[in-house]
Short mmCIF file of C-alpha atoms and ligand atoms in Angstrom, two decimals:
data_model
loop_
_atom_site.label_atom_id
_atom_site.label_comp_id
_atom_site.label_asym_id
_atom_site.label_seq_id
_atom_site.Cartn_x
_atom_site.Cartn_y
_atom_site.Cartn_z
CA MET Z 691 0.23 -167.62 -120.40
CA ALA Z 692 1.59 -164.97 -118.11
CA ARG Z 693 1.09 -161.25 -117.88
CA ILE Z 694 4.55 -159.70 -118.00
CA VAL Z 695 5.83 -156.15 -117.70
CA ALA Z 696 9.03 -155.92 -119.76
CA LYS Z 697 11.30 -152.97 -119.01
CA PHE Z 698 14.13 -152.02 -121.35
CA GLY Z 699 16.90 -149.73 -120.16
CA GLY Z 700 18.80 -147.02 -122.01
CA THR Z 701 21.43 -149.21 -123.68
CA SER Z 702 18.75 -151.70 -124.75
CA VAL Z 703 17.01 -148.91 -126.69
CA GLY Z 704 20.28 -147.11 -127.47
CA ASP Z 705 19.75 -146.79 -131.23
CA LEU Z 706 17.20 -147.71 -133.89
CA ASP Z 707 18.64 -151.19 -134.49
CA ARG Z 708 18.47 -151.93 -130.81
CA ILE Z 709 14.90 -150.68 -130.62
CA ARG Z 710 14.07 -153.07 -133.49
CA ALA Z 711 15.73 -155.86 -131.52
CA VAL Z 712 13.65 -154.96 -128.47
CA ALA Z 713 10.51 -155.12 -130.58
CA ALA Z 714 11.57 -158.52 -131.92
CA ARG Z 715 12.13 -159.80 -128.38
CA VAL Z 716 8.72 -158.52 -127.28
CA ALA Z 717 7.12 -160.09 -130.37
CA GLU Z 718 8.75 -163.40 -129.46
CA MET Z 719 7.36 -163.27 -125.94
CA ALA Z 720 3.93 -162.39 -127.29
CA ALA Z 721 4.15 -165.33 -129.71
CA GLU Z 722 4.79 -167.61 -126.72
CA GLY Z 723 1.35 -166.56 -125.54
CA HIS Z 724 2.30 -163.96 -122.94
CA GLN Z 725 0.43 -160.74 -122.48
CA LEU Z 726 2.88 -157.85 -122.43
CA ALA Z 727 3.19 -154.29 -121.28
CA VAL Z 728 6.46 -152.58 -122.15
CA VAL Z 729 8.24 -149.82 -120.23
CA VAL Z 730 11.22 -148.00 -121.73
CA SER Z 731 13.99 -145.68 -120.61
CA ALA Z 732 15.36 -142.88 -122.74
CA MET Z 733 17.93 -143.89 -125.37
CA ALA Z 734 21.36 -144.13 -123.72
CA GLY Z 735 22.95 -140.74 -123.11
CA THR Z 736 19.75 -138.82 -123.76
CA THR Z 737 18.88 -137.99 -120.17
CA ASP Z 738 22.41 -136.79 -119.44
CA ARG Z 739 22.20 -134.54 -122.47
CA LEU Z 740 18.84 -133.13 -121.35
CA VAL Z 741 20.17 -132.50 -117.84
CA GLY Z 742 23.10 -130.70 -119.49
CA TYR Z 743 20.69 -128.46 -121.39
CA VAL Z 744 18.96 -127.48 -118.16
CA GLU Z 745 22.28 -126.71 -116.50
CA GLY Z 746 23.40 -124.77 -119.55
CA ILE Z 747 20.37 -122.52 -119.72
CA THR Z 748 20.37 -121.74 -116.00
CA ILE Z 749 23.10 -119.19 -115.61
CA LYS Z 750 22.77 -118.93 -111.86
CA THR Z 751 22.99 -122.64 -111.19
CA ASP Z 752 25.33 -123.22 -108.32
CA ARG Z 753 25.10 -126.85 -107.38
CA ASP Z 754 27.52 -126.44 -104.48
CA ILE Z 755 25.03 -124.38 -102.59
CA GLY Z 756 22.07 -126.30 -103.86
CA VAL Z 757 20.46 -123.59 -105.98
CA SER Z 758 19.28 -125.00 -109.25
CA ALA Z 759 16.74 -124.62 -111.99
CA ASP Z 760 12.98 -124.47 -111.48
CA PRO Z 761 12.34 -128.16 -110.77
CA HIS Z 762 9.04 -128.14 -112.67
CA GLU Z 763 10.80 -127.16 -115.87
CA TYR Z 764 13.71 -129.48 -115.11
CA ASP Z 765 11.22 -132.35 -115.12
CA THR Z 766 9.53 -131.12 -118.28
CA VAL Z 767 12.87 -131.20 -120.09
CA VAL Z 768 14.48 -134.35 -118.72
CA SER Z 769 11.34 -136.49 -119.05
CA ALA Z 770 11.31 -135.91 -122.81
CA GLY Z 771 13.74 -138.72 -123.63
CA GLU Z 772 11.34 -141.45 -122.57
CA GLN Z 773 8.55 -140.07 -124.73
CA VAL Z 774 10.77 -140.46 -127.79
CA SER Z 775 11.78 -144.05 -127.04
CA ALA Z 776 8.22 -145.06 -126.15
CA GLY Z 777 6.94 -143.77 -129.49
CA LEU Z 778 9.79 -145.39 -131.42
CA THR Z 779 9.30 -148.72 -129.66
CA ALA Z 780 5.56 -148.67 -130.42
CA LEU Z 781 6.38 -147.94 -134.07
CA ALA Z 782 8.89 -150.81 -134.20
CA LEU Z 783 6.29 -153.18 -132.75
CA GLN Z 784 3.73 -152.02 -135.32
CA ASP Z 785 6.31 -152.61 -137.99
CA LEU Z 786 6.37 -156.28 -136.93
CA GLY Z 787 2.62 -156.46 -137.35
CA LEU Z 788 1.74 -156.13 -133.66
CA LYS Z 789 -0.77 -153.72 -132.22
CA ALA Z 790 0.99 -151.24 -129.96
CA ARG Z 791 0.59 -147.73 -128.63
CA SER Z 792 2.70 -145.44 -126.51
CA PHE Z 793 1.69 -143.84 -123.21
CA THR Z 794 3.31 -140.94 -121.44
CA GLY Z 795 3.22 -141.06 -117.64
CA TRP Z 796 0.15 -138.86 -117.31
CA GLN Z 797 -1.70 -140.68 -120.09
CA ALA Z 798 -1.12 -143.94 -118.24
CA GLY Z 799 -2.38 -142.49 -114.95
CA VAL Z 800 0.98 -142.56 -113.17
CA MET Z 801 0.27 -140.22 -110.25
CA THR Z 802 3.12 -139.05 -108.06
CA ASP Z 803 3.77 -136.71 -105.18
CA GLY Z 804 5.01 -133.20 -105.92
CA VAL Z 805 8.71 -133.73 -105.17
CA HIS Z 806 10.04 -132.73 -108.57
CA GLY Z 807 13.20 -134.45 -109.71
CA ARG Z 808 12.69 -137.28 -107.23
CA ALA Z 809 8.97 -137.91 -107.10
CA ARG Z 810 7.39 -141.04 -105.65
CA ILE Z 811 4.58 -142.86 -107.37
CA LYS Z 812 1.40 -142.64 -105.26
CA ALA Z 813 -0.90 -144.66 -107.46
CA ILE Z 814 -1.40 -145.80 -111.03
CA ASP Z 815 -4.88 -145.60 -112.47
CA ALA Z 816 -4.29 -148.27 -115.06
CA ALA Z 817 -7.77 -148.27 -116.60
CA ALA Z 818 -6.70 -146.87 -119.97
CA LEU Z 819 -3.79 -149.24 -120.21
CA GLU Z 820 -5.88 -152.20 -119.08
CA LYS Z 821 -8.35 -151.47 -121.86
CA GLU Z 822 -5.56 -151.68 -124.44
CA LEU Z 823 -4.35 -154.96 -122.96
CA GLN Z 824 -7.87 -156.39 -123.22
CA ASN Z 825 -7.93 -155.40 -126.88
CA GLY Z 826 -4.68 -157.18 -127.62
CA VAL Z 827 -2.72 -153.96 -127.87
CA ILE Z 828 0.78 -153.79 -126.34
CA PRO Z 829 1.03 -150.59 -124.31
CA VAL Z 830 4.47 -148.97 -124.27
CA LEU Z 831 4.91 -146.74 -121.25
CA ALA Z 832 7.44 -143.93 -121.08
CA GLY Z 833 9.29 -144.69 -117.83
CA PHE Z 834 10.78 -142.25 -115.30
CA GLN Z 835 7.81 -139.87 -115.42
CA GLY Z 836 4.43 -139.20 -113.90
CA VAL Z 837 2.12 -136.35 -113.05
CA GLY Z 838 2.15 -134.44 -109.76
CA PRO Z 839 -0.78 -133.17 -107.67
CA ASP Z 840 -0.54 -129.83 -109.48
CA GLY Z 841 -0.96 -131.51 -112.87
CA ARG Z 842 2.65 -130.99 -113.86
CA ILE Z 843 5.12 -133.55 -115.18
CA THR Z 844 7.32 -135.12 -112.52
CA THR Z 845 10.35 -137.43 -112.79
CA LEU Z 846 11.28 -140.24 -110.43
CA GLY Z 847 15.01 -139.73 -109.93
CA ARG Z 848 17.79 -141.13 -112.09
CA GLY Z 849 17.23 -144.76 -112.94
CA GLY Z 850 13.53 -144.27 -112.21
CA THR Z 851 12.24 -146.35 -115.12
CA ASP Z 852 12.85 -149.47 -113.02
CA THR Z 853 10.39 -148.07 -110.50
CA SER Z 854 7.87 -147.20 -113.22
CA ALA Z 855 8.00 -150.81 -114.40
CA VAL Z 856 7.56 -152.31 -110.93
CA ALA Z 857 4.71 -149.94 -110.08
CA LEU Z 858 2.98 -150.82 -113.33
CA ALA Z 859 3.45 -154.54 -112.67
CA ALA Z 860 1.81 -154.10 -109.27
CA ALA Z 861 -1.03 -152.00 -110.71
CA ILE Z 862 -1.96 -154.44 -113.46
CA LYS Z 863 -1.22 -157.50 -111.28
CA ALA Z 864 1.42 -158.82 -113.63
CA ASP Z 865 2.86 -162.24 -112.91
CA ARG Z 866 6.37 -160.91 -113.35
CA CYS Z 867 8.37 -157.81 -114.09
CA ASP Z 868 11.31 -158.47 -116.39
CA ILE Z 869 14.07 -155.87 -116.26
CA PHE Z 870 16.04 -156.18 -119.50
CA THR Z 871 19.42 -154.57 -119.18
CA ASP Z 872 23.03 -154.75 -120.35
CA VAL Z 873 24.14 -157.31 -117.77
CA ASP Z 874 22.72 -160.81 -117.58
CA GLY Z 875 21.78 -160.79 -113.94
CA VAL Z 876 22.95 -160.05 -110.43
CA TYR Z 877 26.43 -161.37 -109.63
CA THR Z 878 28.09 -162.42 -106.38
CA ALA Z 879 30.45 -159.48 -106.95
CA ASP Z 880 31.29 -157.15 -109.81
CA PRO Z 881 32.65 -159.60 -112.44
CA ARG Z 882 34.90 -156.91 -113.91
CA ILE Z 883 36.81 -156.91 -110.63
CA VAL Z 884 36.29 -160.46 -109.38
CA PRO Z 885 36.75 -162.84 -112.32
CA LYS Z 886 35.38 -165.77 -110.28
CA ALA Z 887 32.09 -164.02 -109.54
CA HIS Z 888 29.04 -165.94 -110.68
CA LYS Z 889 25.49 -165.07 -111.51
CA LEU Z 890 22.90 -165.72 -108.82
CA ASP Z 891 19.77 -167.61 -109.87
CA LYS Z 892 17.82 -166.00 -107.05
CA ILE Z 893 18.32 -163.25 -104.53
CA THR Z 894 15.96 -161.93 -101.85
CA TYR Z 895 14.45 -158.45 -101.96
CA GLU Z 896 16.33 -157.50 -98.79
CA GLU Z 897 19.66 -158.55 -100.23
CA MET Z 898 18.95 -156.82 -103.51
CA LEU Z 899 18.08 -153.65 -101.60
CA GLU Z 900 21.43 -153.75 -99.84
CA MET Z 901 23.23 -154.54 -103.10
CA ALA Z 902 21.45 -151.72 -104.92
CA SER Z 903 22.17 -149.20 -102.19
CA VAL Z 904 25.86 -150.04 -101.96
CA GLY Z 905 26.77 -149.77 -105.56
CA ALA Z 906 25.55 -152.71 -107.62
CA ARG Z 907 23.79 -150.38 -110.00
CA VAL Z 908 21.54 -152.94 -111.62
CA LEU Z 909 18.27 -151.62 -110.23
CA GLN Z 910 17.09 -148.35 -108.77
CA THR Z 911 16.83 -148.90 -105.00
CA ARG Z 912 13.26 -147.63 -104.92
CA SER Z 913 12.17 -150.18 -107.47
CA VAL Z 914 13.31 -152.98 -105.18
CA GLU Z 915 11.42 -151.43 -102.27
CA ALA Z 916 8.34 -151.17 -104.47
CA ALA Z 917 8.69 -154.78 -105.60
CA MET Z 918 9.09 -155.98 -102.03
CA ASN Z 919 6.07 -154.01 -100.81
CA GLY Z 920 3.92 -154.97 -103.77
CA GLY Z 921 5.02 -158.62 -103.86
CA VAL Z 922 6.19 -158.23 -107.48
CA THR Z 923 8.52 -160.95 -108.73
CA LEU Z 924 11.40 -159.31 -110.56
CA GLN Z 925 13.76 -160.81 -113.06
CA VAL Z 926 16.98 -159.05 -114.11
CA LEU Z 927 18.17 -160.33 -117.47
CA SER Z 928 20.12 -159.31 -120.54
CA SER Z 929 18.43 -157.88 -123.59
CA PHE Z 930 21.43 -158.99 -125.66
CA ASN Z 931 21.36 -162.75 -125.03
CA ARG Z 932 18.94 -165.50 -124.07
CA THR Z 933 20.42 -166.72 -120.77
CA ALA Z 934 18.13 -166.87 -117.77
CA GLY Z 935 18.55 -163.91 -115.46
CA THR Z 936 18.39 -163.48 -111.69
CA MET Z 937 15.03 -163.66 -109.96
CA VAL Z 938 14.48 -161.24 -107.09
CA VAL Z 939 12.02 -162.89 -104.74
CA ALA Z 940 10.84 -163.26 -101.13
CA GLU Z 941 13.05 -165.23 -98.79
CA ASP Z 942 10.67 -168.19 -98.51
CA GLN Z 943 11.01 -168.76 -102.24
CA ILE Z 944 14.67 -169.64 -101.95
CA ALA Z 945 15.22 -173.24 -100.95
CA GLU Z 946 18.94 -173.27 -100.27
CA GLN Z 947 20.12 -170.03 -98.82
CA GLY Z 948 23.83 -169.55 -98.25
CA VAL Z 949 25.05 -167.40 -95.37
CA VAL Z 950 26.64 -164.80 -97.65
CA SER Z 951 24.98 -164.14 -101.01
CA GLY Z 952 27.25 -161.51 -102.43
CA LEU Z 953 29.71 -158.68 -102.09
CA ALA Z 954 29.14 -155.13 -103.15
CA HIS Z 955 31.41 -152.16 -103.28
CA THR Z 956 31.20 -148.49 -104.01
CA ARG Z 957 33.85 -145.88 -104.69
CA ASP Z 958 31.25 -143.21 -104.40
CA GLU Z 959 32.14 -142.30 -100.83
CA ALA Z 960 34.40 -139.78 -99.18
CA LYS Z 961 35.52 -139.69 -95.59
CA ILE Z 962 35.52 -136.68 -93.28
CA ALA Z 963 37.27 -137.00 -89.94
CA LEU Z 964 36.76 -134.41 -87.22
CA GLN Z 965 39.50 -134.69 -84.67
CA GLY Z 966 39.25 -133.25 -81.18
CA VAL Z 967 35.64 -132.18 -81.06
CA SER Z 968 34.61 -130.94 -77.62
CA ASP Z 969 32.72 -133.86 -76.06
CA GLN Z 970 29.43 -132.63 -74.66
CA PRO Z 971 25.73 -133.35 -75.18
CA GLY Z 972 24.44 -132.11 -78.50
CA VAL Z 973 27.68 -132.34 -80.45
CA ALA Z 974 26.48 -134.99 -82.88
CA ALA Z 975 23.32 -132.99 -83.47
CA ALA Z 976 25.39 -129.86 -84.04
CA VAL Z 977 27.45 -131.65 -86.69
CA PHE Z 978 24.83 -133.74 -88.47
CA GLY Z 979 21.94 -131.29 -88.22
CA PRO Z 980 23.53 -128.68 -90.53
CA LEU Z 981 24.63 -131.46 -92.94
CA ALA Z 982 21.06 -132.73 -93.17
CA ASP Z 983 19.80 -129.17 -93.64
CA ALA Z 984 22.20 -128.86 -96.58
CA ASP Z 985 20.65 -132.02 -98.04
CA ILE Z 986 23.79 -134.07 -97.55
CA ASN Z 987 23.28 -137.74 -96.83
CA VAL Z 988 25.65 -139.13 -94.24
CA ASP Z 989 26.30 -142.84 -94.56
CA MET Z 990 28.75 -144.41 -92.09
CA ILE Z 991 29.51 -142.80 -88.73
CA VAL Z 992 31.94 -143.61 -85.92
CA GLN Z 993 32.58 -141.61 -82.84
CA SER Z 994 35.41 -142.38 -80.48
CA ALA Z 995 35.87 -140.68 -77.14
CA SER Z 996 39.30 -139.71 -75.97
CA PRO Z 997 40.54 -141.05 -72.63
CA ASN Z 998 39.94 -137.88 -70.62
CA GLY Z 999 36.40 -137.54 -71.96
CA GLU Z 1000 36.90 -133.94 -73.01
CA ARG Z 1001 37.43 -134.42 -76.73
CA ALA Z 1002 36.03 -136.92 -79.19
CA ASP Z 1003 36.80 -137.84 -82.78
CA ILE Z 1004 33.93 -138.13 -85.22
CA THR Z 1005 34.47 -139.81 -88.58
CA PHE Z 1006 31.76 -140.14 -91.20
CA THR Z 1007 31.25 -140.63 -94.91
CA VAL Z 1008 29.25 -138.75 -97.51
CA SER Z 1009 28.87 -139.34 -101.21
CA ARG Z 1010 31.92 -138.14 -103.10
CA ALA Z 1011 29.87 -135.62 -105.03
CA ASP Z 1012 28.90 -133.98 -101.74
CA LEU Z 1013 32.41 -133.74 -100.30
CA ASN Z 1014 33.00 -130.06 -101.09
CA LYS Z 1015 29.57 -129.06 -99.93
CA ALA Z 1016 30.02 -131.04 -96.71
CA THR Z 1017 33.43 -129.53 -96.04
CA ALA Z 1018 31.96 -126.06 -96.49
CA VAL Z 1019 29.24 -126.86 -93.92
CA ILE Z 1020 31.85 -128.17 -91.45
CA GLU Z 1021 34.03 -125.06 -91.88
CA LYS Z 1022 31.05 -122.94 -90.85
CA ILE Z 1023 30.47 -124.80 -87.58
CA ARG Z 1024 34.10 -125.55 -86.87
CA ALA Z 1025 34.77 -122.60 -84.59
CA SER Z 1026 31.63 -122.94 -82.49
CA LEU Z 1027 32.37 -126.64 -81.85
CA ASP Z 1028 36.04 -125.97 -81.29
CA ILE Z 1029 37.09 -128.75 -83.68
CA GLU Z 1030 40.89 -129.18 -83.63
CA ASN Z 1031 41.44 -130.77 -87.03
CA VAL Z 1032 39.41 -131.67 -90.09
CA TYR Z 1033 40.71 -134.34 -92.47
CA THR Z 1034 39.07 -135.39 -95.69
CA ASP Z 1035 39.84 -138.35 -97.92
CA ALA Z 1036 38.11 -139.12 -101.20
CA GLU Z 1037 40.31 -142.12 -102.01
CA VAL Z 1038 38.20 -144.57 -100.04
CA ALA Z 1039 35.80 -147.35 -100.94
CA LYS Z 1040 33.10 -149.19 -99.07
CA ILE Z 1041 33.08 -152.98 -99.26
CA SER Z 1042 29.98 -154.83 -98.10
CA VAL Z 1043 29.24 -158.47 -97.39
CA ILE Z 1044 25.54 -159.21 -97.81
CA GLY Z 1045 23.35 -162.18 -96.94
CA VAL Z 1046 20.07 -162.87 -95.15
CA GLY Z 1047 21.74 -165.98 -93.71
CA MET Z 1048 23.68 -163.69 -91.35
CA ARG Z 1049 20.58 -163.37 -89.21
CA SER Z 1050 21.03 -166.94 -88.07
CA HIS Z 1051 24.78 -167.48 -88.47
CA ALA Z 1052 27.48 -165.88 -86.37
CA GLY Z 1053 31.00 -165.23 -87.56
CA VAL Z 1054 30.48 -163.39 -90.85
CA ALA Z 1055 31.99 -160.16 -89.56
CA LYS Z 1056 34.82 -162.04 -87.87
CA THR Z 1057 35.74 -163.71 -91.17
CA MET Z 1058 35.68 -160.37 -92.95
CA PHE Z 1059 37.97 -158.70 -90.43
CA SER Z 1060 40.47 -161.54 -90.35
CA VAL Z 1061 40.62 -161.85 -94.14
CA LEU Z 1062 41.30 -158.13 -94.45
CA ALA Z 1063 43.91 -158.32 -91.71
CA GLU Z 1064 45.69 -161.18 -93.49
CA GLN Z 1065 45.72 -159.05 -96.61
CA GLY Z 1066 47.21 -156.14 -94.69
CA ILE Z 1067 44.20 -153.95 -95.41
CA ASN Z 1068 43.38 -151.38 -92.77
CA ILE Z 1069 39.70 -150.94 -91.87
CA GLN Z 1070 38.82 -147.26 -91.39
CA VAL Z 1071 35.13 -147.38 -90.52
CA ILE Z 1072 32.72 -150.25 -89.88
CA SER Z 1073 28.95 -150.32 -90.11
CA THR Z 1074 26.49 -153.16 -89.96
CA SER Z 1075 22.86 -153.98 -90.49
CA GLU Z 1076 21.01 -157.20 -89.84
CA ILE Z 1077 22.08 -158.66 -93.19
CA LYS Z 1078 25.17 -156.63 -94.07
CA VAL Z 1079 28.63 -155.78 -92.81
CA SER Z 1080 30.38 -152.86 -94.47
CA VAL Z 1081 33.89 -151.55 -94.08
CA LEU Z 1082 35.59 -148.48 -95.43
CA VAL Z 1083 39.09 -149.08 -96.83
CA ALA Z 1084 41.57 -147.21 -98.98
CA GLU Z 1085 40.43 -147.29 -102.59
CA GLU Z 1086 43.62 -148.99 -103.79
CA PHE Z 1087 42.60 -152.17 -101.92
CA VAL Z 1088 39.21 -152.70 -103.56
CA GLU Z 1089 40.32 -155.48 -105.86
CA ARG Z 1090 42.34 -157.36 -103.30
CA ALA Z 1091 39.64 -157.09 -100.65
CA LEU Z 1092 36.88 -158.29 -102.95
CA THR Z 1093 38.74 -161.23 -104.45
CA SER Z 1094 39.99 -162.52 -101.10
CA LEU Z 1095 36.59 -162.13 -99.41
CA HIS Z 1096 34.90 -163.81 -102.37
CA THR Z 1097 37.12 -166.85 -101.87
CA ALA Z 1098 36.79 -166.83 -98.09
CA TYR Z 1099 33.00 -166.94 -98.21
CA GLY Z 1100 33.02 -169.80 -100.69
CA LEU Z 1101 31.53 -167.74 -103.50
CA ASP Z 1102 34.13 -168.52 -106.19
CA ALA Z 1103 32.72 -170.17 -109.30
CA ASN Z 1104 34.22 -173.60 -109.85
N1 LIG W 1845 16.36 -142.04 -118.36
C1 LIG W 1845 16.38 -141.91 -116.92
C2 LIG W 1845 17.80 -141.89 -116.40
O1 LIG W 1845 18.74 -141.97 -117.13
C3 LIG W 1845 15.58 -142.96 -116.25
C4 LIG W 1845 16.06 -144.37 -116.48
O2 LIG W 1845 16.82 -144.65 -117.40
O3 LIG W 1845 15.69 -145.24 -115.70
O4 LIG W 1845 18.00 -141.76 -115.23
MG1 MG W 1846 19.06 -148.20 -115.01
#
């Protein structure tokens, strides 16, 4: 018998029939002898609708300059969806003859910092929930929410129910945290684009972190960090079928590790190129300081010096949603830095090759560059980490780049 935290995402609890199916699945696991705690997201579409309400009521919202609604009230509104699905799921479990009760974040002792809209869980005082577990009751936690130091409701950022589930698993020392979702695991590449992609049985936390942060939207990045730090074994699996999912585990739990585990891509980037920036100390700070102050995350950066050393080109990427805001920031500093030209391009995509095996094997980047060259795909920006090589290419090449790289790294399903 294992103690399992089972998290169900928005599509899994998308309507009443699906909530009944979730309850049936939980009942089945309980019948196998497992002890269960359930964590649910809001029904699909609900959170978007609630965010829309907040934007609609706030006449002065101007997202381009970062002014938005009172974040305390934003959290009060957008957290409501999870309360509904938690109550409904508890009811559906009761309907099957099981003992169940719902918990909101504060009732379950989910304590966060005060960063509304993107709060971090500080601790979970799981005493109340533990008591229910001891009494054979299945607790159903509303994900995505907690309570801040000021006693007000906080939310954990979009996709935050994954993090609620992992934090709960760590707090109650669960043997496993199962993330039930609408895909049946983590794939070597997006199977909608690469037909020969296959599901991974296992992936390391580090790889999953890279995958999550470059566009494989299976798990909230923070949940993977939390699982890695808390030593929580994660499983990503489908709530719509019975196939085994992908286990996210520590590196030493994977016997045969390939050099490259998977490819990820994101179209959520835009490129800004500053041409002819006067080359003197402090230039990078003068460009990236104001961007950071405007809350714009910069991802890839290259700087190239011109031959005479007087002017440099700086190219970087931001998320596509931030492109207008970033361009506005650059226009403000353009004169003082004497920037000759500013080019922007939103039709770009970032392709990443990921694998912990890269630490001990040379040649991964070389293969990537030569495959892309053979395909006639121009590389615009390159960035690397210990276990990842990423390139920025024109968006039209995403499919060709992914399929040819997938073959080159021996990832194609046979
Ligand atoms: N309902 C929230 C969202 O859509 C949290 C979650 O689903 O994980 O972002
Ligand atoms: Mg999600």
